[in-house]
Amino acid sequence: MIVSTAQDTIYAAEKTEVNPFEFDEDVVAVFPDMIARSVPGYKLLLPLIGQIAGRYAQPHSRCYDLGCSLGAVTLALRQQVKQPGCRITAVDNSSAMIEQCRQILAHSGGGLPVDLVEADICQIPINQASVVVLNFTFQFVPPAQRDTLIQRIYDGLLPGGVLILSEKVIFEPTALDDLLVTLHHDFKRANGYSDLEISQKRTALENVLISETVPQHQARLRQAGFASADLWFQAFNFVSLLAIK
Ligand code: GEK
């Protein structure tokens, strides 16, 4: 079995101390189950991202999957981008993720060629891009580096190129945010997570996953130069934006 089907029980037992969340071997071993049971809409988003990429990819350009984890977006791009001469650059800074992603891609058949890179997405060159995807990765980038990364993505995109930015976000007013957070926790409970698991995971993600509001994301995208930056998907407090150069 190349893609693990193991169940995520990382936070099932009470921990004396909850350490900051890391994308290590333990997480990699359960990652497909963890993300599907934690992120509402995740499974629906993947083919839809592929569909958008299929429309915006330009011949002889690059598609970037930044924070590729086990390559779910890369596989969607591989299936749905048909333009000639395209290559995918898939990047993650977790060596455990990259190792497992390499195995998955090797067994996933043909399609666009993929350059799989173990690196910080803030450090890699972005060139000749027609499609850049940040599917729930940007929220892990330190806030001080966020403006520069978006600017570098904008600069590396061809005219007419797109950035697909999926994020867990904060809503205003607080009452709306509270409601969407509650609905997200209900979603996790309905998927089999206990209150203890939900609470310990939340502690682990504090100061690791730092959410912003949709208007904050839109302002940064506009500031970088994007002609438009609109919401195209929302499931509770998880959204995806399409920014067009
Ligand atoms: C999917 N997109 O399945 N540089 C490179 N990688 C990073 C960085 C960074 N600075 N920060 C975090 N990551 C995937 C899901 S998961 C989302 C993305 C989640 C990587 C990190 O190692 C992890 O693999 C990924 O971003 C975030 O569609 O688990 O909520």
Coordinates of C-alpha atoms and ligand atoms in Angstrom, one line a residue:
M1 CA 0.0 0.0 0.0
I2 CA 1.7 3.2 -1.2
V3 CA -0.9 5.7 0.1
S4 CA -1.4 5.0 3.8
T5 CA -4.9 4.4 5.0
A6 CA -3.8 4.3 8.7
Q7 CA -6.2 6.1 11.1
D8 CA -5.0 9.2 12.8
T9 CA -4.9 8.5 16.6
I10 CA -2.0 10.9 17.4
Y11 CA -3.9 13.0 19.9
A12 CA -6.3 10.2 21.1
A13 CA -4.4 9.5 24.4
E14 CA -4.0 12.3 26.9
K15 CA -0.5 13.8 26.7
T16 CA 1.2 15.3 29.8
E17 CA 2.6 18.0 27.5
V18 CA 1.3 18.8 24.0
N19 CA 4.3 19.8 21.8
P20 CA 4.0 22.2 18.8
F21 CA 2.7 20.4 15.7
E22 CA 5.3 19.1 13.2
F23 CA 5.0 17.3 9.9
D24 CA 7.1 14.3 11.1
E25 CA 7.1 10.6 10.3
D26 CA 4.1 10.0 12.7
V27 CA 2.0 12.6 10.9
V28 CA 3.1 11.3 7.4
A29 CA 1.9 7.8 8.4
V30 CA -1.6 9.0 9.0
F31 CA -1.7 12.1 6.8
P32 CA -4.4 11.2 4.2
D33 CA -6.8 10.2 7.0
M34 CA -5.9 13.2 9.2
I35 CA -6.5 15.8 6.5
A36 CA -9.7 14.2 5.1
R37 CA -11.2 14.0 8.6
S38 CA -10.0 17.5 9.7
V39 CA -10.4 19.8 6.7
P40 CA -14.0 20.2 5.5
G41 CA -14.2 20.1 1.7
Y42 CA -10.7 18.8 1.3
K43 CA -11.6 15.9 -1.0
L44 CA -13.9 18.1 -3.1
L45 CA -11.2 20.8 -3.5
L46 CA -8.6 18.6 -5.1
P47 CA -10.4 17.9 -8.4
L48 CA -11.7 21.4 -8.5
I49 CA -8.2 22.8 -8.2
G50 CA -7.2 20.4 -11.0
Q51 CA -10.1 21.8 -13.1
I52 CA -9.0 25.5 -12.5
A53 CA -5.4 24.6 -13.3
G54 CA -6.6 22.8 -16.5
R55 CA -8.1 26.1 -17.6
Y56 CA -5.3 28.5 -16.6
A57 CA -2.1 26.4 -17.3
Q58 CA -0.2 27.8 -20.3
P59 CA 1.8 25.8 -22.8
H60 CA 5.5 25.4 -21.8
S61 CA 5.0 26.9 -18.4
R62 CA 5.4 25.6 -14.8
C63 CA 2.8 24.7 -12.3
Y64 CA 3.8 24.9 -8.6
D65 CA 2.4 22.8 -5.8
L66 CA 3.8 24.6 -2.7
G67 CA 3.6 22.6 0.5
C68 CA 2.8 19.5 -1.5
S69 CA 2.7 17.0 1.4
L70 CA 2.0 13.6 -0.2
G71 CA 1.3 15.2 -3.7
A72 CA -2.5 15.2 -3.7
V73 CA -2.6 18.5 -5.7
T74 CA 0.2 17.4 -7.9
L75 CA -1.7 14.3 -8.8
A76 CA -4.8 16.4 -9.6
L77 CA -2.7 18.7 -11.8
R78 CA -1.1 15.7 -13.5
Q79 CA -4.5 14.5 -14.4
Q80 CA -6.2 17.7 -15.5
V81 CA -3.5 19.9 -17.1
K82 CA -3.3 19.0 -20.8
Q83 CA -1.3 21.9 -22.2
P84 CA 1.9 20.8 -24.0
G85 CA 5.3 21.2 -22.4
C86 CA 4.1 21.9 -18.8
R87 CA 6.1 20.7 -15.8
I88 CA 5.1 20.6 -12.1
T89 CA 7.4 21.8 -9.3
A90 CA 6.2 20.2 -6.0
V91 CA 7.9 21.5 -2.9
D92 CA 7.8 20.6 0.8
N93 CA 10.2 21.2 3.7
S94 CA 9.3 18.0 5.5
S95 CA 11.8 15.3 4.5
A96 CA 9.3 12.6 5.7
M97 CA 6.6 14.1 3.4
I98 CA 9.0 14.3 0.5
E99 CA 10.2 10.7 0.9
Q100 CA 6.7 9.3 1.0
C101 CA 5.5 11.7 -1.8
R102 CA 8.3 10.4 -4.1
Q103 CA 7.1 6.8 -3.6
I104 CA 3.5 7.8 -4.4
L105 CA 4.4 9.7 -7.5
A106 CA 6.6 6.9 -8.7
H107 CA 3.6 4.5 -8.6
S108 CA 1.0 7.0 -9.9
G109 CA 1.5 6.5 -13.6
G110 CA 2.2 9.1 -16.2
G111 CA 1.2 12.6 -16.8
L112 CA 3.2 15.8 -16.5
P113 CA 6.8 15.5 -15.4
V114 CA 7.3 16.5 -11.7
D115 CA 10.3 18.1 -10.1
L116 CA 10.0 17.2 -6.4
V117 CA 12.0 19.5 -4.2
E118 CA 12.7 19.4 -0.4
A119 CA 12.9 23.1 0.5
D120 CA 11.3 26.0 2.3
I121 CA 8.8 27.5 -0.1
C122 CA 10.1 31.0 0.9
Q123 CA 13.6 30.1 -0.5
I124 CA 12.8 28.5 -3.9
P125 CA 12.9 30.3 -7.3
I126 CA 9.5 30.7 -8.9
N127 CA 9.8 31.3 -12.7
Q128 CA 7.7 30.9 -15.8
A129 CA 4.6 29.9 -13.7
S130 CA 1.1 29.8 -15.0
V131 CA -0.5 28.1 -12.0
V132 CA 0.7 28.3 -8.3
V133 CA -1.2 26.3 -5.7
L134 CA -0.9 26.9 -1.9
N135 CA -3.4 24.3 -0.6
F136 CA -3.4 24.9 3.2
T137 CA 0.3 25.7 3.4
F138 CA 0.5 29.5 3.6
Q139 CA -1.1 29.4 7.1
F140 CA 2.1 27.7 8.3
V141 CA 4.5 30.4 6.8
P142 CA 5.7 32.8 9.5
P143 CA 3.6 36.0 9.2
A144 CA 6.8 38.2 8.7
Q145 CA 7.6 36.2 5.5
R146 CA 4.1 36.2 4.0
D147 CA 4.2 39.5 2.0
T148 CA 7.5 38.6 0.4
L149 CA 6.4 35.1 -0.6
I150 CA 3.2 36.4 -2.2
Q151 CA 5.2 39.1 -4.0
R152 CA 7.7 36.5 -5.3
I153 CA 4.8 34.3 -6.5
Y154 CA 3.3 37.3 -8.3
D155 CA 6.6 38.2 -9.9
G156 CA 7.2 34.6 -11.0
L157 CA 3.8 34.2 -12.7
L158 CA 3.3 34.8 -16.4
P159 CA 0.6 37.4 -17.4
G160 CA -2.8 35.7 -17.0
G161 CA -1.3 33.2 -14.5
V162 CA -3.1 32.3 -11.3
L163 CA -2.5 31.6 -7.6
I164 CA -4.9 29.3 -5.9
L165 CA -4.7 30.0 -2.1
S166 CA -6.6 27.7 0.2
E167 CA -6.6 28.6 3.9
K168 CA -8.2 28.1 7.3
V169 CA -9.4 31.7 8.1
I170 CA -10.7 33.9 10.8
F171 CA -14.1 35.6 10.4
E172 CA -15.4 38.9 11.7
P173 CA -17.5 39.5 13.7
T174 CA -16.4 37.2 16.5
A175 CA -19.9 35.6 16.7
L176 CA -19.6 34.4 13.1
D177 CA -16.1 33.1 13.8
D178 CA -17.3 31.3 16.9
L179 CA -20.1 29.7 14.9
L180 CA -17.8 28.5 12.1
V181 CA -15.2 27.1 14.6
T182 CA -18.0 25.3 16.4
L183 CA -19.3 23.8 13.1
H184 CA -15.7 22.8 12.2
H185 CA -15.4 21.0 15.6
D186 CA -18.8 19.3 15.0
F187 CA -17.4 18.2 11.6
K188 CA -14.4 16.6 13.3
R189 CA -16.6 15.0 16.0
A190 CA -18.8 13.6 13.2
N191 CA -15.6 12.1 11.6
G192 CA -14.7 10.2 14.8
Y193 CA -12.4 12.6 16.7
S194 CA -13.0 12.9 20.4
D195 CA -13.2 16.2 22.3
L196 CA -9.8 15.4 23.8
E197 CA -8.3 14.9 20.3
I198 CA -9.8 18.1 19.1
S199 CA -8.6 20.0 22.1
Q200 CA -5.0 18.6 22.1
K201 CA -4.6 19.2 18.3
R202 CA -5.8 22.7 18.8
T203 CA -3.1 23.3 21.4
A204 CA -0.5 21.7 19.1
L205 CA -1.4 24.1 16.3
E206 CA -1.3 27.3 18.4
N207 CA 1.5 29.6 17.1
V208 CA 2.1 27.0 14.3
L209 CA -1.0 27.5 12.1
I210 CA -1.7 31.3 12.1
S211 CA -4.9 32.2 10.4
E212 CA -5.8 35.6 8.9
T213 CA -9.1 37.0 7.6
V214 CA -10.2 36.8 4.0
P215 CA -9.9 40.7 3.6
Q216 CA -6.3 40.4 5.0
H217 CA -5.4 37.8 2.3
Q218 CA -7.1 39.9 -0.4
A219 CA -5.4 43.1 0.6
R220 CA -2.0 41.3 0.4
L221 CA -2.8 39.8 -3.0
R222 CA -3.9 43.2 -4.4
Q223 CA -0.8 44.9 -2.9
A224 CA 1.4 42.4 -4.7
G225 CA -0.3 43.3 -8.0
F226 CA -2.9 40.7 -8.6
A227 CA -5.8 42.1 -10.8
S228 CA -8.4 40.1 -8.8
A229 CA -8.4 37.9 -5.7
D230 CA -11.8 36.3 -5.1
L231 CA -13.3 33.6 -3.0
W232 CA -14.4 30.6 -5.1
F233 CA -14.8 28.0 -2.3
Q234 CA -15.8 27.9 1.4
A235 CA -16.6 25.1 3.8
F236 CA -17.1 26.6 7.3
N237 CA -13.8 28.4 8.2
F238 CA -11.9 26.9 5.3
V239 CA -11.7 28.8 2.1
S240 CA -10.0 29.0 -1.2
L241 CA -9.2 32.2 -3.2
L242 CA -8.3 32.5 -6.9
A243 CA -5.9 35.4 -7.6
I244 CA -5.4 36.3 -11.3
K245 CA -2.4 38.2 -12.6
Ligands
GEK1 C1 -2.5 18.9 0.1 N1 -1.1 20.9 0.0 O1 -2.6 17.7 0.4 N2 8.0 25.3 3.0 C2 7.7 24.1 2.5 N3 6.7 23.4 3.0 C3 6.0 23.8 4.1 C4 6.4 25.0 4.7 C5 7.4 25.8 4.2 N4 7.8 26.9 4.7 N5 5.6 25.2 5.8 C6 4.7 24.1 5.8 N6 5.0 23.3 4.8 C7 -1.3 19.6 0.7 C8 -1.6 19.8 2.2 S1 -0.4 20.4 4.6 C9 -1.8 21.2 5.3 C10 -0.7 20.8 2.9 C11 -2.2 20.6 6.6 C12 4.4 22.0 4.4 C13 4.2 21.0 5.5 O2 5.4 20.2 5.7 C14 3.0 20.2 5.1 O3 3.4 19.1 4.3 C15 2.2 21.2 4.2 O4 3.0 22.3 4.1 C16 0.9 21.6 4.9 O5 -3.3 19.5 -0.6 O6 -1.7 19.6 7.1 O7 -3.1 21.3 7.2

